[in-house]
Coordinates of C-alpha atoms and ligand atoms in Angstrom, one line a residue:
M2 CA -9.1 -2.0 -41.9
K3 CA -5.9 0.5 -42.1
I4 CA -5.4 2.7 -38.3
L5 CA -4.5 5.8 -39.5
A6 CA -2.8 8.4 -36.9
Q7 CA -2.5 11.7 -39.0
L8 CA -4.7 12.1 -41.9
D9 CA -1.7 12.0 -45.1
T10 CA -3.3 13.0 -47.3
S11 CA -0.4 15.2 -49.8
D12 CA -0.4 15.6 -53.4
E13 CA -4.2 13.4 -53.1
S14 CA -7.1 14.0 -54.6
I15 CA -10.1 13.4 -52.1
I16 CA -14.6 13.8 -52.1
L17 CA -16.3 13.8 -49.8
I18 CA -19.9 12.7 -50.4
D19 CA -22.8 14.3 -48.7
N20 CA -26.2 14.5 -49.5
S21 CA -27.6 16.7 -45.7
N22 CA -29.4 19.7 -46.0
S23 CA -27.7 21.5 -43.8
V24 CA -24.0 21.6 -42.3
S25 CA -23.1 19.0 -40.0
K26 CA -20.4 19.0 -37.3
N27 CA -18.9 15.7 -39.3
L28 CA -19.0 17.4 -42.3
I29 CA -17.0 21.0 -41.1
N30 CA -14.5 19.0 -39.3
K31 CA -13.4 17.1 -43.0
I32 CA -13.2 19.5 -44.4
S33 CA -10.3 21.4 -42.0
L34 CA -9.4 17.7 -42.0
T35 CA -8.5 17.0 -45.2
L36 CA -8.0 20.8 -46.4
N37 CA -4.7 21.1 -43.4
S38 CA -3.5 17.8 -44.9
N39 CA -2.0 19.9 -48.5
P40 CA -4.2 17.5 -50.3
N41 CA -4.2 18.4 -54.7
K42 CA -7.6 18.9 -54.3
V43 CA -11.0 18.3 -52.0
I44 CA -13.4 17.8 -53.9
L45 CA -17.4 18.5 -51.8
I46 CA -20.6 16.3 -53.1
N47 CA -23.4 18.0 -52.5
P48 CA -26.5 18.6 -53.8
N49 CA -28.1 20.3 -51.1
L50 CA -26.2 22.8 -49.6
S51 CA -24.7 26.3 -51.6
Q52 CA -21.1 27.5 -51.2
S53 CA -21.9 30.0 -49.2
E54 CA -24.0 27.9 -47.3
I55 CA -20.7 25.9 -46.4
L56 CA -18.4 28.8 -46.4
S57 CA -20.0 30.6 -43.7
K58 CA -19.7 27.8 -41.9
L59 CA -16.2 26.7 -42.4
D60 CA -14.5 28.2 -39.0
F61 CA -11.4 28.6 -40.2
D62 CA -9.2 26.4 -38.2
I63 CA -7.5 25.4 -41.9
K64 CA -4.1 26.7 -41.3
N65 CA -3.6 28.9 -43.9
L66 CA -6.0 30.4 -46.4
S67 CA -4.7 29.6 -49.8
Q68 CA -5.7 25.6 -48.4
L69 CA -9.4 26.9 -49.0
S70 CA -8.1 27.3 -52.9
K71 CA -8.2 23.6 -53.0
L72 CA -11.8 23.3 -52.4
E73 CA -14.1 22.4 -54.9
I74 CA -17.7 22.3 -55.0
L75 CA -20.3 20.8 -57.2
N76 CA -23.3 20.8 -56.0
K77 CA -24.8 18.2 -58.2
E78 CA -25.4 14.3 -56.9
F79 CA -23.0 12.0 -56.7
E80 CA -22.8 9.4 -59.6
I81 CA -20.7 6.7 -59.4
N82 CA -18.5 7.7 -62.5
D83 CA -16.8 10.5 -60.4
L84 CA -14.8 8.2 -58.9
L85 CA -12.9 8.0 -62.3
N86 CA -12.9 11.3 -63.8
L87 CA -12.1 13.7 -60.7
G88 CA -8.5 12.7 -59.4
R89 CA -5.7 13.6 -60.9
D90 CA -4.0 13.2 -64.2
L91 CA -0.8 11.2 -62.6
V92 CA -3.5 8.5 -61.9
K93 CA -4.9 8.5 -64.4
K94 CA -8.0 10.8 -63.2
I95 CA -8.3 7.7 -60.2
I96 CA -9.7 10.1 -57.7
D97 CA -7.4 9.1 -54.3
R98 CA -9.4 8.4 -51.7
V99 CA -13.1 8.8 -50.2
F100 CA -15.3 10.0 -47.6
I101 CA -19.3 9.0 -47.1
I102 CA -20.1 12.2 -44.9
S103 CA -23.4 11.6 -43.9
S104 CA -25.7 8.5 -42.6
N105 CA -28.8 9.5 -44.9
F106 CA -28.1 7.5 -48.1
E107 CA -29.8 4.8 -48.7
E108 CA -27.7 1.6 -47.3
S109 CA -27.8 0.3 -51.6
K110 CA -26.5 3.5 -52.7
I111 CA -23.4 2.7 -49.8
I112 CA -23.0 -0.1 -51.4
E113 CA -22.2 0.2 -54.2
I114 CA -20.0 3.4 -53.8
Y115 CA -17.9 0.7 -51.5
Q116 CA -17.9 -2.1 -54.3
N117 CA -16.5 0.2 -57.0
C118 CA -13.7 1.9 -54.1
L119 CA -12.7 -1.6 -53.7
I120 CA -13.1 -2.7 -57.5
N121 CA -10.7 0.4 -57.7
R122 CA -8.7 0.3 -55.0
I123 CA -9.6 4.0 -53.3
P124 CA -9.0 4.0 -49.2
I125 CA -12.9 5.1 -48.4
N126 CA -14.2 5.6 -45.0
T127 CA -18.1 5.8 -44.2
Y128 CA -19.1 8.5 -41.7
N129 CA -19.2 5.2 -38.6
S130 CA -20.1 2.3 -40.8
S131 CA -17.0 -0.2 -40.1
K132 CA -18.3 -2.1 -42.4
Y133 CA -17.7 -0.2 -45.3
S134 CA -15.1 1.5 -45.1
T135 CA -11.4 0.2 -45.2
F136 CA -9.9 2.9 -43.3
T137 CA -10.8 4.5 -40.0
L138 CA -8.7 7.4 -38.6
L139 CA -7.7 8.2 -34.9
S140 CA -9.0 11.1 -32.6
T141 CA -6.5 13.3 -31.7
Y142 CA -5.3 14.6 -28.4
N143 CA -1.9 16.9 -29.1
N144 CA -0.1 18.1 -26.1
G145 CA 3.9 19.5 -26.9
D146 CA 5.2 16.7 -27.4
L147 CA 2.7 14.3 -26.9
Q148 CA 0.4 13.1 -29.6
I149 CA -2.6 9.9 -28.7
G150 CA -4.7 8.7 -31.1
I151 CA -7.7 6.2 -30.0
T152 CA -10.3 4.9 -32.0
T153 CA -12.9 2.2 -31.2
N154 CA -13.1 1.0 -34.7
L155 CA -16.1 2.6 -35.8
H156 CA -18.1 1.6 -33.2
G157 CA -18.9 5.3 -33.3
C158 CA -16.7 7.7 -32.5
K159 CA -18.3 9.8 -29.2
M160 CA -17.0 6.2 -27.3
S161 CA -13.5 7.3 -29.0
S162 CA -14.1 10.3 -27.6
R163 CA -14.9 9.8 -24.1
L164 CA -12.2 7.6 -24.2
K165 CA -10.1 9.8 -25.0
R166 CA -11.6 12.5 -22.2
E167 CA -11.0 10.1 -19.8
L168 CA -7.1 9.0 -21.1
I169 CA -6.5 12.7 -20.6
K170 CA -7.3 13.1 -17.4
S171 CA -5.4 11.4 -16.1
I172 CA -2.4 12.9 -17.8
P173 CA -0.9 15.5 -15.1
P174 CA -1.4 18.5 -17.0
N175 CA 2.3 18.9 -16.6
I176 CA 3.2 16.2 -19.0
N177 CA 4.8 18.3 -21.5
D178 CA 7.3 19.1 -18.5
I179 CA 8.0 15.3 -17.7
I180 CA 9.0 14.2 -21.5
L181 CA 11.1 16.5 -21.4
N182 CA 12.5 16.4 -17.5
V183 CA 12.7 12.1 -18.3
S184 CA 14.5 13.0 -21.8
N185 CA 17.2 14.8 -20.7
L186 CA 17.6 12.2 -18.0
R187 CA 18.4 9.8 -19.8
N188 CA 20.6 12.4 -22.5
L189 CA 22.7 13.2 -19.3
I190 CA 23.3 9.3 -18.3
N191 CA 24.4 8.6 -21.6
S192 CA 26.4 11.3 -22.0
N193 CA 30.0 10.8 -20.8
E194 CA 30.1 12.4 -17.9
I195 CA 27.9 10.1 -15.9
L196 CA 29.8 7.3 -14.1
N197 CA 27.9 3.4 -14.5
K198 CA 25.9 4.5 -17.0
K199 CA 24.1 1.1 -17.3
E200 CA 23.5 1.2 -13.7
K201 CA 21.8 4.3 -13.7
L202 CA 19.2 3.6 -16.7
K203 CA 18.4 1.4 -15.4
W204 CA 17.3 2.8 -12.4
L205 CA 15.7 5.6 -14.7
S206 CA 13.3 2.4 -16.3
Q207 CA 12.4 1.2 -13.1
I208 CA 11.9 4.4 -11.8
I209 CA 9.7 5.4 -15.0
D210 CA 8.1 2.4 -14.4
Y211 CA 6.8 2.7 -11.1
Y212 CA 7.2 6.6 -9.8
P213 CA 4.1 9.0 -9.4
L214 CA 4.4 10.9 -13.0
N215 CA 4.4 14.0 -11.1
E216 CA 7.4 13.2 -9.7
L217 CA 9.3 12.4 -12.5
G218 CA 9.2 16.2 -13.4
K219 CA 11.0 17.0 -10.5
I220 CA 13.7 14.0 -10.4
S221 CA 17.5 15.6 -11.8
I222 CA 20.5 13.9 -12.1
D223 CA 22.0 15.3 -8.7
K224 CA 19.7 13.0 -7.2
L225 CA 20.0 10.0 -9.2
N226 CA 23.5 10.4 -8.8
N227 CA 24.7 11.5 -6.2
D228 CA 21.6 11.7 -3.0
L229 CA 19.5 9.5 -3.9
N230 CA 17.2 10.6 -0.3
D231 CA 16.0 13.3 -1.5
L232 CA 14.1 10.6 -3.7
V233 CA 12.3 11.0 -1.4
F234 CA 8.9 13.5 -2.3
K235 CA 8.3 15.9 0.9
T236 CA 11.0 15.3 2.0
P237 CA 10.5 13.9 5.7
N238 CA 10.8 17.6 7.9
S239 CA 9.2 15.9 11.3
L240 CA 12.6 13.9 10.6
N241 CA 14.3 17.0 11.3
S242 CA 11.7 18.2 14.1
S243 CA 12.8 17.4 17.5
I244 CA 9.5 16.2 18.8
N245 CA 8.7 18.3 22.0
N246 CA 5.5 16.4 23.3
K247 CA 7.9 12.7 23.5
K248 CA 5.7 10.5 22.1
I249 CA 6.0 7.0 21.8
G250 CA 7.3 6.0 18.4
K251 CA 5.6 3.0 17.0
I252 CA 6.2 0.8 13.3
S253 CA 3.8 -0.6 11.6
L254 CA 4.8 -3.2 8.9
V255 CA 1.3 -2.8 5.8
G256 CA 0.2 -4.6 3.8
S257 CA -1.2 -2.8 0.5
G258 CA -2.3 -5.4 -1.3
P259 CA -1.6 -5.5 -5.0
G260 CA -3.1 -2.3 -6.6
S261 CA -7.2 -1.5 -6.1
I262 CA -8.3 0.5 -3.2
S263 CA -10.2 -2.6 -3.3
N264 CA -8.2 -5.0 -2.3
L265 CA -6.9 -2.7 0.5
T266 CA -8.3 -3.4 3.9
I267 CA -10.0 -0.8 6.2
G268 CA -7.2 -1.8 8.6
A269 CA -4.7 -1.3 5.8
L270 CA -6.2 2.0 4.9
N271 CA -6.9 3.4 8.6
S272 CA -3.2 2.9 9.2
I273 CA -2.4 5.0 6.3
Y274 CA -4.3 7.8 7.5
E275 CA -3.1 7.6 11.1
A276 CA 0.7 7.8 10.1
D277 CA 2.9 10.4 10.0
L278 CA 6.1 8.7 7.4
I279 CA 5.1 6.0 5.4
L280 CA 8.1 4.2 4.2
A281 CA 6.8 3.2 0.5
D282 CA 7.8 -0.1 -1.7
K283 CA 8.5 1.2 -5.3
L284 CA 5.5 -1.2 -6.1
V285 CA 3.2 0.0 -4.7
P286 CA 1.3 1.5 -7.5
Q287 CA -0.6 5.4 -7.4
E288 CA -3.7 4.3 -6.9
I289 CA -2.8 2.9 -3.5
L290 CA 0.5 6.1 -2.9
N291 CA -3.0 8.5 -3.7
L292 CA -4.7 7.5 -0.3
I293 CA -2.0 9.2 1.9
P294 CA -3.4 12.3 3.1
K295 CA -0.7 15.6 1.9
N296 CA 0.2 16.0 5.9
V297 CA 1.7 12.7 5.9
E298 CA 5.0 12.0 4.6
I299 CA 6.6 9.7 1.9
F300 CA 9.6 7.8 0.8
I301 CA 9.8 5.1 -2.0
A302 CA 12.4 2.2 -1.4
R303 CA 15.0 2.4 -4.5
K304 CA 14.4 -1.0 -5.0
F305 CA 16.8 -0.8 -8.4
P306 CA 18.4 -4.5 -9.7
G307 CA 21.6 -3.9 -7.8
N308 CA 20.9 -1.4 -5.5
A309 CA 17.8 -3.9 -3.6
D310 CA 20.4 -4.3 0.4
N311 CA 21.6 -0.4 -0.3
A312 CA 17.8 0.4 -0.4
Q313 CA 16.6 -2.3 2.4
D314 CA 19.6 -0.4 4.8
E315 CA 18.5 3.1 3.7
L316 CA 14.9 2.6 4.5
L317 CA 15.4 0.7 8.2
K318 CA 17.8 3.8 8.9
I319 CA 15.5 6.8 8.0
G320 CA 12.7 4.4 10.0
L321 CA 14.1 3.5 12.5
E322 CA 15.3 7.8 13.1
A323 CA 11.1 7.8 12.4
I324 CA 10.0 6.4 15.7
E325 CA 12.9 7.1 17.5
K326 CA 11.8 11.2 17.3
G327 CA 7.9 9.4 18.7
L328 CA 6.8 9.4 15.2
N329 CA 4.0 6.8 14.0
V330 CA 5.6 5.0 11.0
V331 CA 3.7 2.6 8.3
R332 CA 6.3 0.0 6.1
L333 CA 3.7 -0.3 3.3
K334 CA 4.1 -3.1 1.6
Q335 CA 3.4 -4.4 -2.2
G336 CA 0.8 -6.6 -1.7
D337 CA 1.1 -8.6 1.7
P338 CA 4.9 -8.1 3.7
Y339 CA 5.7 -12.0 4.3
I340 CA 6.0 -12.6 0.6
F341 CA 9.2 -12.0 -0.5
G342 CA 8.5 -8.5 0.7
R343 CA 11.4 -8.8 3.5
G344 CA 8.9 -8.7 5.9
G345 CA 10.1 -11.4 8.7
E346 CA 14.0 -8.7 8.2
E347 CA 12.7 -6.0 8.9
Y348 CA 10.0 -7.2 11.7
L349 CA 14.0 -7.8 13.2
F350 CA 15.3 -5.5 12.3
F351 CA 13.2 -2.7 14.4
Q352 CA 12.0 -5.7 17.2
N353 CA 15.8 -5.6 17.8
H354 CA 15.8 -1.9 18.4
G355 CA 13.6 -2.3 21.3
Y356 CA 10.6 -2.0 19.4
K357 CA 7.0 -4.1 19.3
V358 CA 6.4 -4.7 15.6
N359 CA 2.8 -4.5 14.1
V360 CA 2.0 -6.4 10.7
L361 CA -1.0 -5.8 9.0
C362 CA -2.5 -8.2 6.6
G363 CA -2.9 -7.4 2.2
L364 CA -4.0 -9.5 0.1
S365 CA -0.7 -11.1 -2.2
S366 CA -0.5 -11.0 -5.6
P367 CA -0.9 -14.1 -6.9
F368 CA -3.7 -14.9 -4.1
V369 CA -5.7 -11.8 -7.0
A370 CA -3.7 -12.5 -9.6
T371 CA -5.4 -16.3 -10.3
I372 CA -9.2 -14.7 -9.3
N373 CA -8.5 -12.2 -12.2
A374 CA -6.7 -15.0 -14.7
G375 CA -9.2 -16.4 -14.5
I376 CA -7.6 -19.9 -12.3
P377 CA -9.2 -21.7 -9.4
T378 CA -5.7 -22.3 -8.2
T379 CA -7.0 -25.7 -6.6
H380 CA -9.3 -27.3 -7.6
R381 CA -11.0 -31.0 -7.2
G382 CA -9.3 -33.7 -9.3
V383 CA -6.9 -31.2 -10.7
A384 CA -4.6 -29.5 -8.3
D385 CA -4.2 -29.8 -4.2
Q386 CA -1.1 -27.6 -4.1
I387 CA -0.6 -24.3 -4.1
M388 CA 3.1 -23.1 -3.9
I389 CA 4.3 -19.4 -4.0
C390 CA 8.3 -19.4 -5.6
T391 CA 10.3 -16.7 -6.0
G392 CA 12.4 -16.6 -9.9
V393 CA 15.7 -14.9 -7.7
G394 CA 17.5 -15.7 -5.2
R395 CA 20.0 -14.3 -2.2
L396 CA 22.3 -12.1 -4.3
G397 CA 20.1 -12.1 -8.1
K398 CA 21.4 -15.7 -8.7
I399 CA 19.0 -17.9 -9.2
P400 CA 17.6 -20.2 -6.7
E401 CA 18.7 -23.6 -6.3
N402 CA 15.8 -25.0 -4.9
L403 CA 13.2 -24.8 -7.8
P404 CA 10.7 -27.3 -7.8
L405 CA 10.0 -31.0 -8.9
F406 CA 7.8 -30.8 -11.3
E407 CA 4.1 -32.4 -9.4
S408 CA 0.6 -32.5 -11.9
K409 CA -1.9 -32.2 -9.1
R410 CA 0.3 -28.6 -8.1
T411 CA 0.0 -25.2 -9.1
V412 CA 3.1 -22.5 -9.1
I413 CA 2.8 -19.2 -8.7
F414 CA 6.7 -18.2 -9.9
L415 CA 7.5 -14.2 -8.7
M416 CA 10.3 -11.4 -9.5
S417 CA 10.7 -14.0 -12.2
I418 CA 9.2 -12.3 -15.5
K419 CA 13.0 -11.2 -16.8
R420 CA 14.4 -14.6 -15.2
I421 CA 12.1 -17.2 -17.0
V422 CA 15.4 -17.3 -19.8
D423 CA 18.1 -18.9 -17.0
I424 CA 14.5 -21.0 -15.5
L425 CA 12.3 -22.3 -18.1
P426 CA 15.9 -25.1 -18.7
I427 CA 16.1 -26.1 -14.9
L428 CA 12.3 -26.9 -15.0
I429 CA 12.2 -28.5 -17.7
N430 CA 15.4 -30.5 -17.9
E431 CA 16.5 -31.3 -14.6
K432 CA 13.0 -30.8 -12.9
Q433 CA 10.3 -33.0 -15.1
W434 CA 8.1 -30.3 -16.1
P435 CA 6.5 -30.4 -19.2
S436 CA 6.5 -28.6 -22.2
N437 CA 3.1 -28.6 -22.8
L438 CA 1.7 -27.1 -19.7
P439 CA -0.2 -24.5 -19.6
V440 CA 1.1 -21.2 -18.1
A441 CA -0.7 -17.6 -17.5
I442 CA 1.7 -14.3 -17.3
V443 CA -0.5 -11.8 -15.3
E444 CA 0.6 -8.3 -15.2
R445 CA -0.3 -5.5 -12.7
A446 CA -3.1 -7.7 -11.4
S447 CA -6.4 -5.7 -9.8
C448 CA -4.6 -2.2 -11.5
G449 CA -6.9 -0.2 -14.9
D450 CA -4.1 -1.9 -17.0
E451 CA -4.4 -5.8 -15.8
R452 CA -3.5 -8.0 -18.8
V453 CA -3.1 -11.9 -18.8
I454 CA -1.0 -14.0 -21.4
R455 CA -1.6 -17.5 -22.2
T456 CA 0.8 -20.2 -23.5
R457 CA 2.7 -23.7 -22.2
L458 CA 6.2 -23.6 -20.9
G459 CA 7.6 -24.4 -23.7
N460 CA 7.2 -20.5 -24.7
L461 CA 7.4 -18.9 -22.2
A462 CA 10.5 -18.2 -22.8
D463 CA 9.7 -17.1 -26.5
V464 CA 7.3 -15.1 -25.2
C465 CA 8.4 -12.9 -22.3
N466 CA 10.7 -11.8 -24.9
K467 CA 8.1 -11.5 -27.6
I468 CA 5.3 -8.9 -25.5
E469 CA 7.0 -5.7 -24.0
S470 CA 6.1 -6.5 -20.2
R471 CA 3.7 -4.6 -18.3
P472 CA 6.2 -5.1 -14.3
P473 CA 5.0 -5.8 -11.6
G474 CA 3.9 -10.0 -13.4
L475 CA 4.1 -13.1 -12.4
I476 CA 4.3 -16.3 -14.2
V477 CA 1.1 -19.0 -13.1
T478 CA 1.8 -22.5 -14.0
G479 CA 0.0 -25.5 -13.8
W480 CA -3.4 -27.8 -14.9
A481 CA -5.1 -25.6 -13.9
C482 CA -4.9 -23.2 -15.5
D483 CA -6.8 -24.9 -18.2
V484 CA -9.7 -25.4 -16.1
Y485 CA -12.1 -23.0 -17.5
T486 CA -10.8 -21.8 -21.0
K487 CA -7.7 -23.8 -23.1
L488 CA -5.4 -22.8 -25.9
N489 CA -6.2 -23.5 -29.1
D490 CA -3.8 -26.5 -30.1
N491 CA -2.2 -24.0 -33.3
E492 CA -2.3 -21.1 -30.2
E493 CA 0.9 -20.0 -29.5
F494 CA -0.2 -17.6 -26.6
R495 CA -2.9 -15.5 -25.7
I496 CA -3.8 -11.9 -23.9
I497 CA -6.7 -10.7 -23.1
E498 CA -6.3 -7.7 -21.4
T499 CA -8.5 -8.1 -17.9
G500 CA -7.5 -4.7 -16.5
V501 CA -10.5 -3.2 -15.1
S502 CA -11.2 0.2 -12.8
L503 CA -12.2 -1.3 -9.8
D504 CA -11.7 1.6 -7.7
D505 CA -14.1 3.8 -9.5
N506 CA -17.3 3.1 -7.3
V507 CA -15.5 2.6 -4.1
D508 CA -17.2 5.5 -2.0
L509 CA -13.8 7.1 -0.2
E510 CA -15.6 9.1 1.6
K511 CA -17.8 6.6 3.3
I512 CA -15.2 4.2 3.9
V513 CA -13.4 7.0 6.2
T514 CA -16.0 8.4 8.0
L515 CA -16.1 4.7 9.3
L516 CA -12.5 5.2 10.2
K517 CA -13.7 8.0 13.1
Ligands
UP2_602 O1 12.0 -9.7 -13.2 C1 11.5 -8.9 -12.5 O2 10.2 -8.9 -13.3 C2 12.3 -7.9 -11.7 C3 11.2 -8.5 -10.2 C4 11.9 -8.0 -9.2 C5 13.3 -8.3 -8.4 N1 12.4 -7.0 -7.1 C6 11.5 -6.5 -7.1 C7 10.8 -6.7 -8.6 C8 9.7 -6.8 -8.6 C9 9.5 -5.7 -9.7 O3 10.3 -4.9 -10.1 O4 9.1 -5.9 -11.0 C10 11.4 -6.0 -6.2 C11 11.8 -6.5 -5.0 N2 12.5 -6.8 -4.2 C12 11.4 -7.7 -3.2 C13 11.0 -6.5 -2.7 C14 9.9 -6.6 -1.3 C15 10.8 -5.4 0.3 O5 12.3 -6.1 -1.2 O6 10.8 -5.1 0.9 C16 10.9 -5.8 -4.2 C17 9.4 -4.8 -3.8 C18 10.4 -3.3 -3.7 C19 10.5 -2.3 -3.4 O7 9.4 -2.4 -5.1 O8 10.3 -1.2 -3.3 C20 12.4 -9.0 -2.2 C21 13.3 -9.4 -3.0 N3 14.5 -8.9 -4.0 C22 15.4 -9.6 -3.8 C23 14.7 -10.9 -2.5 C24 15.5 -11.8 -2.9 C25 16.9 -12.1 -1.6 O9 17.5 -11.5 -1.7 O10 16.6 -12.8 -1.6 C26 13.7 -10.3 -2.6 C27 13.0 -11.3 -1.6 C28 13.5 -11.5 0.1 C29 12.4 -12.1 0.6 O11 12.5 -13.2 0.7 O12 12.1 -11.8 1.4 C30 16.4 -9.3 -4.5 C31 16.4 -8.9 -5.8 N4 14.7 -9.6 -6.8 C32 14.8 -9.5 -8.1 C33 16.6 -8.9 -8.1 C34 16.9 -9.0 -9.7 C35 16.9 -7.4 -10.2 C36 17.0 -7.6 -11.3 O13 16.5 -8.3 -12.0 O14 18.3 -6.8 -12.0 C37 17.4 -9.4 -6.9 C38 18.8 -9.1 -6.9 C39 19.1 -8.0 -6.5 O15 18.1 -7.0 -6.4 O16 20.4 -7.3 -6.3 C40 13.9 -9.2 -8.6
SAM603 C1 9.2 -8.7 -4.0 S1 8.0 -9.3 -4.3 C2 6.5 -8.7 -3.6 C3 5.3 -9.3 -3.4 C4 3.8 -8.8 -2.5 N1 4.7 -8.9 -0.8 C5 2.9 -9.7 -3.0 O1 2.3 -10.4 -1.7 O2 2.0 -10.1 -4.1 C6 8.1 -8.4 -6.3 C7 7.1 -9.4 -6.9 O3 5.3 -9.6 -7.2 C8 5.2 -9.6 -7.9 N2 3.8 -9.2 -8.3 C9 3.5 -7.6 -7.3 N3 2.5 -7.1 -7.1 C10 2.1 -7.4 -8.3 C11 1.1 -7.2 -9.4 N4 0.0 -6.2 -8.8 N5 0.3 -7.7 -10.4 C12 1.3 -9.1 -10.5 N6 2.2 -9.5 -9.8 C13 2.8 -8.4 -9.0 C14 5.5 -9.6 -9.9 O4 6.5 -10.7 -9.7 C15 7.0 -8.9 -8.8 O5 7.7 -9.4 -9.4

C-alpha cells in the first residue's frame, strides 16, 4: 500500500465516486483536498445530489476560486467506462486517480471498480477500506516548519486523528521557535567563527537527544560555546542567596529508575519533593523531570562525549556550594546510582567534605529493559548468571577485561551501542563468543518510545549501523534471549516497538498525598 504524505495530484484527472443522499464531511474534505492540489480536473459522480447542494456546502477553504472551475459535477450513476473516457487526452483519457467516497456501495460494486483500477493501473482509495485501496493519505498536522503525517493504514481515520491529537498535545506550543533556534545554533557552529566545531556539534546533538524540549528554544551559542553554567534551566538562586537560618545542608544520591514514573520509588519521589536543588543526569528523562516542583532549582549535567570528567567536577562543585549554604541537594541519577553511575565517586567526594551521604537505590535499566524485552535474565537450565558490563572504559577506551563467553550467563552491555563495532571482534575472536548467540538491543526502556531490536551477535554491528539509534540503549546477550521467542533462521533482525505510556494510569496526586 502506498502512503501519501501530501496529495500531489498536479495535472491529474480525478474521479470522486459517491452515492450518498447528503453532502458528507468526507466528500467536502476530498473535494477541497483534490482541488487544492492543483489537478487537471476533479469529476464528482453522484446520482442524488444537485450542484447547488454540493457547492453550498463547500466551505471555500479552496485556496482560490479559480480552482473551483476545475470541479465538474455529474449527476449520474457511475459506470466502469467512466474510468477510461473522462481522463486527459495525454493519457488516452484514462483517469489518473479514483476516490470512492461513501461506504454505501455494494461490496460487489466496489470490487468491480477496484479490479478495473488495478487492470488500468489507476491508484484508488476506498473510504474506510484498506482492502480496496492502493494508496492512503496521511492525516497531517502543519505548524510552520513542523509537518507531521499519521495513518493507521486505513484502519479507521478516527483512530489516526485521535493519535494525531495525542501527538500534538505532546508538542510544546513554541515548537517553531525551538526548531529555528536549534537550526540556527547548528548553522552558527558550522560557520567558521566557532572553535572545536566537531565537539560542539556532538554536544548539540546530545542536548537535542536529552534536554527538555522547552529548553531547546532557549539555548544560545554563548551558553553552548562559553559559559555552559547557564545550561541551568533556572539559575539556582538559592546558590546566590546566603541562607540566614543556618540549615545543615543535606546530600542524597537518588536513583530515578530508567524512565517511567511507574519505575520511580516512593523514596525517590519524596526526595524530589523535598529538594531545594536537583542535580540531574542528562539521561533523566522528561517524564521524571516533569515531576520536579516548580520551586525546586534544577541543573542538568553536561556529560557530553569527551566532557564527562569536567562536567562531573562542575556538578560536584555546584552540589558542595549548595550544601554549604544549608540546602537539601538531590543528585538525581538515572537508573541506580551505583550501576555505572559514578555513585561511588560522588559518595566519597561529599563524605570527604564531612557530609553524611544518603543513597536511595533505583531500578537499574538492565533489569527493567530485560523484563520489558521479554527476556528472563536467569532461567533454569538456560542461564544461572547475570553480568552487567560497560562498553566504555577509562577515558573512553575499550574495557580491557571484556568477559570470556559463558554459555549459562546473561550479559548486559551498557554504554556500548556506539562502541559495539570495536567490542564485537574482541568478543568473537578472543573471548570465544559464538556469532549466532541471540542478542537484543533495548532502547529507552520503560519510556513511551521504548524499542527492542532482536538479532544475533554476529550481525550486531551491522544492525547498529542500519538503525537510527534511540538513546539511551543497552545490549542484552545470551541464550535467555531465546526463551520466549526466537528469530526465524532467515531473519537478520526484528524490530519490536514495545513502548507503552505506563504512566497514563499513575495517579500522582494520590501518591503525593501519601507522602504528606
Ligand atoms: O555509546 C553510547 O550509546 C553512549 C553511551 C554513554 C556514554 N556515557 C553516557 C552514555 C549514555 C548516553 O549518553 O546514552 C552517559 C553517562 N556515562 C556515565 C554516566 C553516569 C554519570 O557520569 O553520572 C552517564 C550519565 C550522565 C548523564 O547522562 O548526565 C558514567 C560513565 N561515563 C564514562 C564512564 C567510564 C569511566 O569514566 O570509567 C562511566 C562509568 C563510571 C562508573 O563506572 O561509575 C565515560 C564515558 N562514557 C561514555 C563515553 C564515550 C562518549 C562517546 O560516545 O564518545 C565515555 C568517555 C568520555 O565521555 O570521555 C559513553
Ligand atoms: C552511565 S550508564 C547509567 C546506568 C544507570 N545508572 C542505570 O542503572 O540504568 C548509561 C547507560 O545505561 C543504559 N540505559 C540507561 N537508561 C536506559 C534506558 N531507559 N533504556 C535502555 N538503556 C538505558 C544505556 O546503556 C546507557 O548508555
